[in-house]
Coordinates of C-alpha atoms (C1' of nucleotides) in Angstrom, one line a residue:
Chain F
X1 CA 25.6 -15.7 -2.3
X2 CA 22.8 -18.1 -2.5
X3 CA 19.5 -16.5 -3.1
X4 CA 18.0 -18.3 0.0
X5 CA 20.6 -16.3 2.2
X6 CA 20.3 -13.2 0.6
X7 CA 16.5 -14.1 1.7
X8 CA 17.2 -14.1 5.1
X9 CA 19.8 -11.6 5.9
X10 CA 17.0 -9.3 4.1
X11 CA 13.8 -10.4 6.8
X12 CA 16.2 -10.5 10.0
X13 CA 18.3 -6.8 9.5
X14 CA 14.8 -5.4 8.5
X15 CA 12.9 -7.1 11.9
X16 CA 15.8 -5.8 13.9
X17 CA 15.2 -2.6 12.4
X18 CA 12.0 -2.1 12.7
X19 CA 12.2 -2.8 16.4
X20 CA 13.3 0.4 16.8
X21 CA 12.1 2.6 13.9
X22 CA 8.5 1.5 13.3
X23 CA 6.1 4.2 12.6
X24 CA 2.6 3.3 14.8
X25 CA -0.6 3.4 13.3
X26 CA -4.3 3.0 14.5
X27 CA -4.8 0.6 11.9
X28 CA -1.8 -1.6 13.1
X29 CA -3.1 -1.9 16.6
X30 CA -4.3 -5.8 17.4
X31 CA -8.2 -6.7 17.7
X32 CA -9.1 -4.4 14.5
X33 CA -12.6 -5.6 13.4
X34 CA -12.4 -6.5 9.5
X35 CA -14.2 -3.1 8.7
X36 CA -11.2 -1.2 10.6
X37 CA -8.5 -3.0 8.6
X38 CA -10.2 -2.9 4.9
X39 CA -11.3 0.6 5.7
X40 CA -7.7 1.6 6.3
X41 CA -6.3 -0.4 2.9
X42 CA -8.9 1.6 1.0
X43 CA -7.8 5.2 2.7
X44 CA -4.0 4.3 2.0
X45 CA -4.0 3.8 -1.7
X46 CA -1.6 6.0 -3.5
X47 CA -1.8 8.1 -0.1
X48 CA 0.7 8.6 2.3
X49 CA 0.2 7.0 5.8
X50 CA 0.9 9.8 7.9
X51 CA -1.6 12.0 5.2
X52 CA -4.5 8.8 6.6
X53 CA -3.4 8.8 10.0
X54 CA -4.6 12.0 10.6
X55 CA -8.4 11.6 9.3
X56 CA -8.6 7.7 9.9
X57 CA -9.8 7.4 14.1
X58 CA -11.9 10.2 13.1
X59 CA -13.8 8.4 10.1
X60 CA -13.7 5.1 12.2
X61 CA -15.7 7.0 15.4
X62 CA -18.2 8.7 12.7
X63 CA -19.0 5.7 10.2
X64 CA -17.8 2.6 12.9
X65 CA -19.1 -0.4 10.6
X66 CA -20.1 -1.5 7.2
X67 CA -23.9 -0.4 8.6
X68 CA -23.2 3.0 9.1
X69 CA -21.7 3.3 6.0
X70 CA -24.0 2.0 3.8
X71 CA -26.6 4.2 5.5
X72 CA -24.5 6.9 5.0
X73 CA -24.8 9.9 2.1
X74 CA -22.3 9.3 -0.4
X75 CA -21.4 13.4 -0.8
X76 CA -20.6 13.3 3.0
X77 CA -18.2 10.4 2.6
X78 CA -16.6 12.7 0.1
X79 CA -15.9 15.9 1.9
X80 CA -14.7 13.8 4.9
X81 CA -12.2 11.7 2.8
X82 CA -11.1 15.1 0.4
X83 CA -8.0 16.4 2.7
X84 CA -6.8 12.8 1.3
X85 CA -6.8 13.0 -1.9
X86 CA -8.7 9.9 -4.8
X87 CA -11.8 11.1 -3.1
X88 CA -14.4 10.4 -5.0
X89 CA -12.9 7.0 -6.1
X90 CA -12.5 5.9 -2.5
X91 CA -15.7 7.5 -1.2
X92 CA -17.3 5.5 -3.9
X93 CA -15.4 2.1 -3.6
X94 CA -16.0 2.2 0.5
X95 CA -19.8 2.9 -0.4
X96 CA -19.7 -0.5 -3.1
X97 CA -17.9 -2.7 -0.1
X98 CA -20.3 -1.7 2.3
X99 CA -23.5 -2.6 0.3
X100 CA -21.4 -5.7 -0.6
X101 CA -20.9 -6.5 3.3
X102 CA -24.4 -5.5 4.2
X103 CA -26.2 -7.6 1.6
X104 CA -23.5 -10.9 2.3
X105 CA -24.7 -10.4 6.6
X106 CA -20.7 -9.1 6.8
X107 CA -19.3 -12.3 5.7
X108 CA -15.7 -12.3 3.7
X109 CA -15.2 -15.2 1.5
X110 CA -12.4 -17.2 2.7
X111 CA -11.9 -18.8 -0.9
X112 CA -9.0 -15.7 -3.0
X113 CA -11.3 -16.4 -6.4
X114 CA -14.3 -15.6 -4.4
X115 CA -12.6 -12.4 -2.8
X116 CA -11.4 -11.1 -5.9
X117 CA -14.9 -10.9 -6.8
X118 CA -15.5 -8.0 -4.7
X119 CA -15.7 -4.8 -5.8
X120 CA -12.6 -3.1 -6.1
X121 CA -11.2 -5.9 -4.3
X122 CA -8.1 -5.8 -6.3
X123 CA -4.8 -8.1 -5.8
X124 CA -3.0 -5.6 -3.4
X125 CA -6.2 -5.5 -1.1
X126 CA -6.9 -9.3 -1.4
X127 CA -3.5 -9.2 0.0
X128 CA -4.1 -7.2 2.8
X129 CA -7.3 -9.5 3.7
X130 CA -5.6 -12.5 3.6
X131 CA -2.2 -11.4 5.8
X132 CA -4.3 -9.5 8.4
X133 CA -7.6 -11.3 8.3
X134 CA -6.6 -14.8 7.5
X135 CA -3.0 -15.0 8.9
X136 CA -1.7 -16.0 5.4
X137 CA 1.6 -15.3 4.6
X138 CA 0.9 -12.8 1.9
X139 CA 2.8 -9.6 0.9
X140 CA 1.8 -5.8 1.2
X141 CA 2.9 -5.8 -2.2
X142 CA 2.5 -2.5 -3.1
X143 CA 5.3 0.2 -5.4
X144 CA 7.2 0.4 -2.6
X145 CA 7.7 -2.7 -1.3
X146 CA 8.5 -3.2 -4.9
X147 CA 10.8 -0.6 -4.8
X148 CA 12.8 -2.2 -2.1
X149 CA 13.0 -5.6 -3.9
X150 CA 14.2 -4.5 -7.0
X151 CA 16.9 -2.5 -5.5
X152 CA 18.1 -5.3 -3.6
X153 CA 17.5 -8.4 -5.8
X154 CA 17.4 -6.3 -9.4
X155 CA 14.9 -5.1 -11.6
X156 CA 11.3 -6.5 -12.3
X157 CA 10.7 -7.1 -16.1
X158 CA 7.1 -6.1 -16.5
X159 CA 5.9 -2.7 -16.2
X160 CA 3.1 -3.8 -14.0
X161 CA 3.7 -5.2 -10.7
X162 CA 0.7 -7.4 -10.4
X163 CA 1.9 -9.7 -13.9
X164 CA 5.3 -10.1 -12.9
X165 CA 6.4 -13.4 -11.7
X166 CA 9.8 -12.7 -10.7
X167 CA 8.3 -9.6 -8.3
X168 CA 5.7 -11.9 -6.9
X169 CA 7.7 -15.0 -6.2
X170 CA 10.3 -12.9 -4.4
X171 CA 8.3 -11.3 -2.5
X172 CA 6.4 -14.4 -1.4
X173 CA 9.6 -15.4 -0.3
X174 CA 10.0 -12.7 1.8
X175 CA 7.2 -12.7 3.9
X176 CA 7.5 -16.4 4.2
X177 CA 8.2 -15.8 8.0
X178 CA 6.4 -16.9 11.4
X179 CA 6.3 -12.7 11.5
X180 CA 5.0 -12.2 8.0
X181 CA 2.7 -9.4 9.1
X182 CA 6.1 -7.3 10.4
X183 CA 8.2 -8.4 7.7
X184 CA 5.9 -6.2 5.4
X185 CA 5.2 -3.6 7.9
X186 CA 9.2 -3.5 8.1
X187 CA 10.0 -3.5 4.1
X188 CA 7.1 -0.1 3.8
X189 CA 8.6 1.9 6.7
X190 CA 11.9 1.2 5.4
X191 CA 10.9 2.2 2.3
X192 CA 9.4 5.5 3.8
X193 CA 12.2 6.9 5.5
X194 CA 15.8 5.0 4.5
X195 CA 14.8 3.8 0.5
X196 CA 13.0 6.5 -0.6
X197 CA 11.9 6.7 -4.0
X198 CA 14.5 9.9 -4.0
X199 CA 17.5 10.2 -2.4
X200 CA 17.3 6.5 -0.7
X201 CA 20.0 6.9 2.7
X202 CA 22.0 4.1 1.6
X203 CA 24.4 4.9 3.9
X204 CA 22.0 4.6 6.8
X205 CA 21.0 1.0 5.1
X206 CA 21.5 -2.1 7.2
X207 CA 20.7 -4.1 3.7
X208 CA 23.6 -2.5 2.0
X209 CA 25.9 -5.5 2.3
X210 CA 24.2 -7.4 -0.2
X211 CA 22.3 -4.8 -1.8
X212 CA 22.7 -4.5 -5.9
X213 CA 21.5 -1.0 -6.3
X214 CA 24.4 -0.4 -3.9
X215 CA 27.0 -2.2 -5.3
X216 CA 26.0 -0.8 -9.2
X217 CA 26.1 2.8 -8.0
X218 CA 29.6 2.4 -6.1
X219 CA 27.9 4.3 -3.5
X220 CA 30.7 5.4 -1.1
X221 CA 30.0 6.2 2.5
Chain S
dA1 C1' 0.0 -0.2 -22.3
dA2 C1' -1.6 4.1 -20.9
dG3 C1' -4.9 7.3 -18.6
dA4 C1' -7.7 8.9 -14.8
dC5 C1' -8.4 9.8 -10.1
dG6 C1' -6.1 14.2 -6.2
dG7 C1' -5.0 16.7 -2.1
dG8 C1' -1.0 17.5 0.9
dG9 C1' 3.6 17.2 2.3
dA10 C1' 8.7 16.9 1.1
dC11 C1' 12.3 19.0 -1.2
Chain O
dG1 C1' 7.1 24.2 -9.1
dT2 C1' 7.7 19.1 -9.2
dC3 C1' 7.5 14.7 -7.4
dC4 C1' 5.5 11.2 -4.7
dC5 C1' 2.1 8.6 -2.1
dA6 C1' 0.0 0.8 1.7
dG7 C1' -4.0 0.9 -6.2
dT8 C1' -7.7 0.0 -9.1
dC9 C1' -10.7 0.4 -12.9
dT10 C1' -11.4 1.9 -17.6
dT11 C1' -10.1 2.7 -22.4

DNA sequence: AAGACGGGGAC
DNA sequence: GTCCCAGTCTT
Protein backbone atom coordinates (compact mmCIF):
# COMPACT_ATOMS: atom_id res chain seq x y z
CA UNK A 1 0.00 0.00 0.00
CA UNK A 2 1.13 3.35 -1.16
CA UNK A 3 2.01 5.70 1.62
CA UNK A 4 -0.39 8.39 0.23
CA UNK A 5 -3.37 5.83 0.87
CA UNK A 6 -2.25 4.66 3.97
CA UNK A 7 -2.51 8.69 4.48
CA UNK A 8 -5.90 8.92 3.92
CA UNK A 9 -7.51 5.86 5.24
CA UNK A 10 -5.67 7.16 8.53
CA UNK A 11 -7.47 11.09 8.44
CA UNK A 12 -11.07 9.72 7.22
CA UNK A 13 -11.57 6.46 9.90
CA UNK A 14 -10.16 8.94 12.54
CA UNK A 15 -12.82 11.97 11.37
CA UNK A 16 -15.48 9.39 11.34
CA UNK A 17 -14.49 8.56 14.66
CA UNK A 18 -14.29 11.38 16.22
CA UNK A 19 -17.74 12.22 15.23
CA UNK A 20 -18.95 10.24 17.72
CA UNK A 21 -16.24 9.95 20.49
CA UNK A 22 -14.76 13.44 20.79
CA UNK A 23 -14.17 14.59 24.23
CA UNK A 24 -15.50 18.58 24.50
CA UNK A 25 -13.43 21.13 25.91
CA UNK A 26 -13.86 24.92 26.77
CA UNK A 27 -10.81 25.55 24.92
CA UNK A 28 -12.14 23.82 21.71
CA UNK A 29 -15.26 25.90 21.63
CA UNK A 30 -15.13 28.56 18.36
CA UNK A 31 -14.60 32.49 18.95
CA UNK A 32 -11.70 31.80 21.67
CA UNK A 33 -9.79 35.11 21.90
CA UNK A 34 -5.88 34.31 21.35
CA UNK A 35 -5.39 34.65 25.22
CA UNK A 36 -8.06 31.67 25.80
CA UNK A 37 -6.33 29.40 23.26
CA UNK A 38 -2.48 30.03 24.32
CA UNK A 39 -3.65 30.05 27.89
CA UNK A 40 -5.03 26.53 27.45
CA UNK A 41 -1.66 25.11 25.39
CA UNK A 42 0.37 26.42 28.37
CA UNK A 43 -2.11 24.59 31.17
CA UNK A 44 -1.99 21.24 28.92
CA UNK A 45 1.65 20.57 28.84
CA UNK A 46 2.57 17.29 30.15
CA UNK A 47 -1.05 17.53 31.89
CA UNK A 48 -3.85 15.57 31.23
CA UNK A 49 -6.95 17.43 29.62
CA UNK A 50 -9.51 16.31 31.78
CA UNK A 51 -6.85 17.17 34.98
CA UNK A 52 -7.10 21.25 32.93
CA UNK A 53 -10.61 21.13 32.19
CA UNK A 54 -11.48 21.19 35.57
CA UNK A 55 -9.45 24.55 36.73
CA UNK A 56 -9.36 26.20 33.13
CA UNK A 57 -13.09 28.36 32.88
CA UNK A 58 -12.24 29.06 36.36
CA UNK A 59 -8.68 30.71 35.61
CA UNK A 60 -10.24 32.21 32.34
CA UNK A 61 -13.26 34.19 34.60
CA UNK A 62 -10.45 35.23 37.32
CA UNK A 63 -7.36 36.34 35.07
CA UNK A 64 -9.69 37.02 31.48
CA UNK A 65 -6.71 38.64 29.34
CA UNK A 66 -3.07 39.14 29.03
CA UNK A 67 -3.86 42.53 31.30
CA UNK A 68 -5.03 40.90 34.14
CA UNK A 69 -2.42 38.65 34.12
CA UNK A 70 0.34 40.69 34.02
CA UNK A 71 -1.19 42.77 36.84
CA UNK A 72 -1.48 39.74 38.62
CA UNK A 73 0.81 38.34 41.75
CA UNK A 74 2.91 35.69 40.51
CA UNK A 75 2.39 33.39 44.02
CA UNK A 76 -1.36 33.59 43.31
CA UNK A 77 -0.97 32.32 39.78
CA UNK A 78 0.82 29.47 41.50
CA UNK A 79 -1.65 28.24 44.07
CA UNK A 80 -4.41 28.44 41.47
CA UNK A 81 -2.47 26.42 38.77
CA UNK A 82 -0.97 23.73 41.72
CA UNK A 83 -3.97 20.97 41.56
CA UNK A 84 -2.20 20.82 37.91
CA UNK A 85 0.81 19.96 38.40
CA UNK A 86 4.49 22.06 36.52
CA UNK A 87 3.23 24.86 38.56
CA UNK A 88 5.72 27.03 39.08
CA UNK A 89 7.05 26.55 35.45
CA UNK A 90 3.71 27.47 33.97
CA UNK A 91 2.73 30.16 36.53
CA UNK A 92 6.01 31.57 35.44
CA UNK A 93 5.91 31.12 31.59
CA UNK A 94 2.07 32.53 31.58
CA UNK A 95 3.55 35.57 33.70
CA UNK A 96 6.69 36.04 30.74
CA UNK A 97 3.83 35.82 27.83
CA UNK A 98 1.75 38.21 29.39
CA UNK A 99 4.42 41.00 29.86
CA UNK A 100 5.47 39.93 26.34
CA UNK A 101 1.66 40.67 25.04
CA UNK A 102 1.35 43.68 27.14
CA UNK A 103 4.50 45.42 26.15
CA UNK A 104 3.90 44.22 22.05
CA UNK A 105 -0.13 46.13 22.56
CA UNK A 106 -1.34 42.14 22.24
CA UNK A 107 0.06 41.65 18.84
CA UNK A 108 1.26 37.97 17.78
CA UNK A 109 3.86 37.99 15.08
CA UNK A 110 2.51 36.35 12.08
CA UNK A 111 6.16 35.55 10.78
CA UNK A 112 7.10 31.38 12.70
CA UNK A 113 10.92 32.94 13.17
CA UNK A 114 9.46 35.86 14.88
CA UNK A 115 7.05 33.62 17.13
CA UNK A 116 9.62 31.39 18.18
CA UNK A 117 11.05 34.31 19.73
CA UNK A 118 8.73 34.35 22.38
CA UNK A 119 9.26 33.16 25.56
CA UNK A 120 8.64 29.70 25.96
CA UNK A 121 7.19 29.76 22.69
CA UNK A 122 8.47 26.44 21.90
CA UNK A 123 7.72 24.32 18.51
CA UNK A 124 4.75 22.47 19.92
CA UNK A 125 3.02 25.84 21.02
CA UNK A 126 4.07 27.69 17.70
CA UNK A 127 2.09 24.96 16.44
CA UNK A 128 -0.79 25.45 18.33
CA UNK A 129 -0.74 29.29 17.27
CA UNK A 130 -0.50 28.75 13.83
CA UNK A 131 -3.38 25.84 13.51
CA UNK A 132 -5.84 27.73 15.72
CA UNK A 133 -4.81 31.25 15.27
CA UNK A 134 -3.63 31.38 11.74
CA UNK A 135 -5.66 28.47 10.12
CA UNK A 136 -2.28 26.83 9.02
CA UNK A 137 -2.32 23.41 8.54
CA UNK A 138 0.04 22.53 11.33
CA UNK A 139 0.16 19.49 13.67
CA UNK A 140 -0.61 19.23 17.55
CA UNK A 141 2.46 17.42 17.46
CA UNK A 142 2.89 16.40 20.74
CA UNK A 143 4.08 12.41 22.43
CA UNK A 144 1.01 11.28 21.64
CA UNK A 145 0.23 12.17 18.46
CA UNK A 146 3.65 10.77 18.05
CA UNK A 147 2.64 7.82 19.60
CA UNK A 148 -0.04 7.17 17.13
CA UNK A 149 2.16 7.71 14.13
CA UNK A 150 4.76 5.51 14.97
CA UNK A 151 2.50 2.74 15.72
CA UNK A 152 0.92 3.02 12.47
CA UNK A 153 3.71 4.13 10.02
CA UNK A 154 6.77 2.66 12.34
CA UNK A 155 9.21 4.06 14.60
CA UNK A 156 10.80 7.59 14.60
CA UNK A 157 14.66 7.52 14.71
CA UNK A 158 15.57 10.37 16.92
CA UNK A 159 14.94 10.31 20.53
CA UNK A 160 13.55 13.83 20.30
CA UNK A 161 10.44 14.45 18.48
CA UNK A 162 11.10 18.00 17.50
CA UNK A 163 14.62 16.87 15.28
CA UNK A 164 13.12 14.13 13.54
CA UNK A 165 12.29 14.56 10.06
CA UNK A 166 10.57 11.50 9.31
CA UNK A 167 8.01 12.32 12.51
CA UNK A 168 7.48 15.84 11.22
CA UNK A 169 6.93 15.18 7.57
CA UNK A 170 4.43 12.53 8.43
CA UNK A 171 2.68 14.29 10.43
CA UNK A 172 2.46 17.34 8.18
CA UNK A 173 0.95 15.02 5.94
CA UNK A 174 -1.58 14.16 8.12
CA UNK A 175 -3.06 17.20 8.93
CA UNK A 176 -2.86 18.28 5.38
CA UNK A 177 -6.69 18.36 5.38
CA UNK A 178 -9.48 21.13 4.65
CA UNK A 179 -10.26 19.84 8.68
CA UNK A 180 -6.75 20.04 9.88
CA UNK A 181 -7.87 21.48 13.23
CA UNK A 182 -10.06 17.99 13.77
CA UNK A 183 -7.64 15.76 12.22
CA UNK A 184 -5.35 16.57 15.36
CA UNK A 185 -8.08 16.94 17.76
CA UNK A 186 -9.09 13.32 16.35
CA UNK A 187 -5.37 11.62 16.46
CA UNK A 188 -5.06 13.09 20.69
CA UNK A 189 -8.46 11.66 21.70
CA UNK A 190 -7.77 8.59 19.94
CA UNK A 191 -4.70 8.48 21.57
CA UNK A 192 -6.46 9.11 25.05
CA UNK A 193 -8.82 6.42 25.11
CA UNK A 194 -8.23 3.54 22.16
CA UNK A 195 -3.99 4.01 21.75
CA UNK A 196 -2.96 4.44 25.01
CA UNK A 197 0.40 4.51 25.92
CA UNK A 198 -0.53 1.13 27.99
CA UNK A 199 -2.70 -1.40 26.93
CA UNK A 200 -3.76 0.47 23.49
CA UNK A 201 -7.54 -1.32 22.55
CA UNK A 202 -6.44 -2.49 19.28
CA UNK A 203 -9.24 -4.33 18.94
CA UNK A 204 -11.52 -1.44 19.29
CA UNK A 205 -9.08 0.34 16.52
CA UNK A 206 -10.67 1.43 13.28
CA UNK A 207 -6.86 1.98 11.96
CA UNK A 208 -6.01 -1.59 12.56
CA UNK A 209 -6.25 -2.63 8.95
CA UNK A 210 -3.16 -1.02 8.06
CA UNK A 211 -1.65 -0.55 11.26
CA UNK A 212 2.15 -1.93 11.80
CA UNK A 213 2.19 -2.15 15.49
CA UNK A 214 -0.81 -4.37 14.77
CA UNK A 215 0.37 -6.47 12.24
CA UNK A 216 4.08 -7.03 14.28
CA UNK A 217 2.31 -8.01 17.44
CA UNK A 218 -0.11 -10.56 15.62
CA UNK A 219 -2.63 -9.10 17.83
CA UNK A 220 -5.67 -11.44 17.60
CA UNK A 221 -9.17 -10.27 18.25
C1' DA B 1 21.50 13.46 25.47
C1' DA B 2 19.74 13.81 29.92
C1' DG B 3 17.60 16.23 33.93
C1' DA B 4 14.15 19.13 36.08
C1' DC B 5 9.64 20.56 36.75
C1' DG B 6 4.74 17.96 39.64
C1' DG B 7 0.05 16.99 41.21
C1' DG B 8 -3.65 13.83 40.18
C1' DG B 9 -5.82 10.00 38.10
C1' DA B 10 -5.62 5.22 36.07
C1' DC B 11 -4.34 0.68 36.94
C1' DG C 1 3.37 1.83 44.35
C1' DT C 2 4.18 2.94 39.44
C1' DC C 3 3.20 5.04 35.22
C1' DC C 4 1.61 8.70 32.48
C1' DC C 5 0.12 13.29 31.06
C1' DA C 6 -1.83 18.71 24.26
C1' DG C 7 6.55 20.52 26.60
C1' DT C 8 10.21 23.50 27.32
C1' DC C 9 14.35 25.16 29.14
C1' DT C 10 18.79 24.28 31.26
C1' DT C 11 22.99 21.66 31.89
Amino acid sequence: MKETEKISFMQSRLLKWFESNQRFFSWRQPNLSNYQIIISEVLLQRTKAETVSKLYDQFITKYPDWDSLHNAILFDIETFLRPAGLYKQKASRLYMLAKYMVENEGKLPKERSELNKLPFMGQYIANAVELQIFNKRMPLLDINMARVLERYFGPRKLSDIRYDPYLQDLALKIVDHSRSKEVSWAILDFSASICKKRNPLCCSCPLSKNCLYFKLHSIDC
